[in-house]
Amino acid sequence: MKTLILVRHAKSDWPEDTEDFDRPLAEKGWEDAVKMSRFMKENNIEIQKFVSSPAVRALNTCKIFNQIFNIEIIQEQKLYNPSEHNFESVIYGLDDHVDSVAMFSHNNGISNFANMMSDDIFMFPTCGVAGFQVDTDSWSDFEKAKKKLIFFYDPKKI
């Protein structure tokens, strides 16, 4: 059994003359990321590896989570402005010894990908987190594996 956790980046700012890729987190985003990472740790959500979009707002969200989890972070360009297939491509590249991974990415791709795996239609809020149980021993079997939403956390509701 594998666990896939999807994390939308926390609330970002968009200062004048800043490219989309370089957008920083807003103060509210920093606060939500700290709150959400602590909530997940306190609720014994196990994560063995972080994979993040290299965009500033996503990577900084990941780094805030990593202050609590202290695990390996991999940057993956495919998670910036992703399609559903980009997520699958990253998943297929995961080592099978990793049983739980969190991916930090962006809307609309992250919501579309989550909705492909679940009957529960939802849009991710900023710093929203969804966990899926994937019934497989190998990430290479992800597409055919049964997937089940096991949690969805909104920072406004924790």
Short mmCIF file of C-alpha atoms in Angstrom, two decimals:
data_model
loop_
_atom_site.label_atom_id
_atom_site.label_comp_id
_atom_site.label_asym_id
_atom_site.label_seq_id
_atom_site.Cartn_x
_atom_site.Cartn_y
_atom_site.Cartn_z
CA MET A 1 0.00 0.00 0.00
CA LYS A 2 1.24 3.50 -0.90
CA THR A 3 0.14 6.95 0.25
CA LEU A 4 0.10 9.92 -2.11
CA ILE A 5 -0.36 13.34 -0.52
CA LEU A 6 -1.10 16.38 -2.66
CA VAL A 7 -0.39 19.84 -1.26
CA ARG A 8 -1.36 23.04 -3.02
CA HIS A 9 1.12 25.85 -2.32
CA ALA A 10 0.15 28.28 0.44
CA LYS A 11 -1.31 31.74 -0.23
CA SER A 12 1.03 33.75 -2.42
CA ASP A 13 1.63 37.38 -3.14
CA TRP A 14 2.16 38.93 -6.57
CA PRO A 15 4.41 41.97 -6.22
CA GLU A 16 4.67 44.31 -9.20
CA ASP A 17 7.22 43.27 -11.83
CA THR A 18 7.37 39.69 -10.52
CA GLU A 19 7.11 36.73 -12.88
CA ASP A 20 4.63 34.00 -11.98
CA PHE A 21 7.42 31.52 -11.22
CA ASP A 22 9.02 33.92 -8.70
CA ARG A 23 5.89 34.82 -6.74
CA PRO A 24 6.62 34.69 -2.97
CA LEU A 25 4.36 33.50 -0.20
CA ALA A 26 2.15 36.07 1.47
CA GLU A 27 2.32 36.38 5.26
CA LYS A 28 -0.97 34.44 5.48
CA GLY A 29 0.65 31.72 3.35
CA TRP A 30 3.59 31.36 5.77
CA GLU A 31 1.16 31.13 8.70
CA ASP A 32 -1.05 28.54 6.98
CA ALA A 33 1.93 26.39 5.95
CA VAL A 34 3.28 26.35 9.51
CA LYS A 35 -0.18 25.53 10.89
CA MET A 36 -0.86 22.78 8.33
CA SER A 37 2.54 21.12 8.69
CA ARG A 38 2.20 21.03 12.48
CA PHE A 39 -1.36 19.69 12.19
CA MET A 40 -0.19 16.88 9.92
CA LYS A 41 2.72 15.95 12.20
CA GLU A 42 0.48 16.04 15.30
CA ASN A 43 -1.98 13.73 13.50
CA ASN A 44 0.80 11.25 12.68
CA ILE A 45 0.65 11.70 8.91
CA GLU A 46 3.74 9.84 7.75
CA ILE A 47 5.68 11.26 4.81
CA GLN A 48 8.97 9.82 3.57
CA LYS A 49 9.72 12.19 0.67
CA PHE A 50 8.71 15.63 -0.59
CA VAL A 51 8.54 16.41 -4.31
CA SER A 52 7.96 20.07 -5.13
CA SER A 53 7.44 22.36 -8.03
CA PRO A 54 10.52 24.61 -8.18
CA ALA A 55 8.32 27.74 -8.30
CA VAL A 56 9.11 29.95 -5.31
CA ARG A 57 5.67 29.76 -3.65
CA ALA A 58 5.47 25.95 -3.90
CA LEU A 59 9.07 25.32 -2.89
CA ASN A 60 8.81 27.67 0.10
CA THR A 61 5.61 25.91 1.21
CA CYS A 62 7.52 22.63 0.99
CA LYS A 63 10.48 24.05 2.94
CA ILE A 64 8.15 25.22 5.72
CA PHE A 65 6.69 21.69 5.94
CA ASN A 66 10.23 20.36 6.00
CA GLN A 67 11.04 22.35 9.13
CA ILE A 68 8.65 19.94 10.85
CA PHE A 69 9.32 16.72 8.89
CA ASN A 70 13.05 17.07 8.06
CA ILE A 71 13.09 14.73 5.04
CA GLU A 72 14.44 14.73 1.49
CA ILE A 73 13.08 17.37 -0.92
CA ILE A 74 13.23 16.78 -4.67
CA GLN A 75 12.41 19.63 -7.06
CA GLU A 76 10.47 18.58 -10.15
CA GLN A 77 9.81 21.01 -13.01
CA LYS A 78 6.86 18.87 -14.17
CA LEU A 79 4.89 20.02 -11.08
CA TYR A 80 4.94 23.68 -12.21
CA ASN A 81 1.77 24.45 -14.24
CA PRO A 82 1.09 20.72 -14.34
CA SER A 83 -1.38 18.64 -16.30
CA GLU A 84 -2.78 15.48 -14.75
CA HIS A 85 -0.26 13.50 -16.82
CA ASN A 86 2.64 15.47 -15.33
CA PHE A 87 1.71 14.15 -11.88
CA GLU A 88 1.54 10.59 -13.18
CA SER A 89 4.93 10.98 -14.85
CA VAL A 90 6.49 12.06 -11.54
CA ILE A 91 4.77 9.22 -9.67
CA TYR A 92 6.09 6.61 -12.14
CA GLY A 93 9.61 7.82 -11.36
CA LEU A 94 9.33 7.22 -7.60
CA ASP A 95 11.35 4.47 -5.94
CA ASP A 96 9.19 1.65 -4.61
CA HIS A 97 10.91 1.74 -1.21
CA VAL A 98 9.12 5.11 -0.71
CA ASP A 99 5.67 4.28 0.66
CA SER A 100 4.45 7.83 1.30
CA VAL A 101 5.18 10.93 -0.74
CA ALA A 102 3.87 14.51 -0.66
CA MET A 103 3.79 16.55 -3.87
CA PHE A 104 3.65 20.36 -3.72
CA SER A 105 2.08 21.95 -6.76
CA HIS A 106 -0.44 24.40 -8.22
CA ASN A 107 -4.04 24.76 -9.31
CA ASN A 108 -5.77 23.93 -11.60
CA GLY A 109 -3.62 20.88 -12.21
CA ILE A 110 -3.57 19.64 -8.62
CA SER A 111 -7.38 19.84 -8.28
CA ASN A 112 -7.91 18.17 -11.65
CA PHE A 113 -5.50 15.36 -10.75
CA ALA A 114 -7.14 14.80 -7.35
CA ASN A 115 -10.56 14.67 -8.96
CA MET A 116 -9.34 12.02 -11.42
CA MET A 117 -8.64 9.77 -8.42
CA SER A 118 -11.74 10.50 -6.36
CA ASP A 119 -15.51 10.68 -6.66
CA ASP A 120 -15.39 13.66 -4.27
CA ILE A 121 -15.24 16.72 -6.50
CA PHE A 122 -13.32 19.52 -4.83
CA MET A 123 -11.07 22.47 -5.54
CA PHE A 124 -7.97 22.83 -3.44
CA PRO A 125 -7.75 25.95 -1.32
CA THR A 126 -4.27 27.38 -0.92
CA CYS A 127 -2.33 25.10 1.45
CA GLY A 128 -5.03 22.46 1.10
CA VAL A 129 -3.87 18.86 1.56
CA ALA A 130 -5.42 15.65 0.20
CA GLY A 131 -4.19 12.16 1.03
CA PHE A 132 -4.90 9.12 -1.11
CA GLN A 133 -4.39 5.46 -0.34
CA VAL A 134 -3.06 3.71 -3.44
CA ASP A 135 -3.55 -0.05 -3.45
CA THR A 136 -0.22 -1.13 -4.93
CA ASP A 137 3.29 -2.14 -3.95
CA SER A 138 4.83 -0.41 -6.97
CA TRP A 139 4.41 3.18 -8.12
CA SER A 140 4.73 1.87 -11.69
CA ASP A 141 1.26 0.30 -11.25
CA PHE A 142 -0.27 3.62 -10.17
CA GLU A 143 -2.65 4.04 -13.12
CA LYS A 144 -4.36 0.67 -12.63
CA ALA A 145 -4.29 0.72 -8.81
CA LYS A 146 -7.40 1.41 -6.77
CA LYS A 147 -7.22 4.84 -5.11
CA LYS A 148 -9.17 6.10 -2.13
CA LEU A 149 -9.32 9.58 -0.61
CA ILE A 150 -8.36 9.14 3.05
CA PHE A 151 -8.23 12.79 4.15
CA PHE A 152 -8.70 16.32 2.94
CA TYR A 153 -7.57 19.26 5.07
CA ASP A 154 -8.37 22.92 4.51
CA PRO A 155 -6.21 25.32 6.57
CA LYS A 156 -9.31 27.39 7.40
CA LYS A 157 -10.91 24.33 9.05
CA ILE A 158 -8.10 22.95 11.19
#
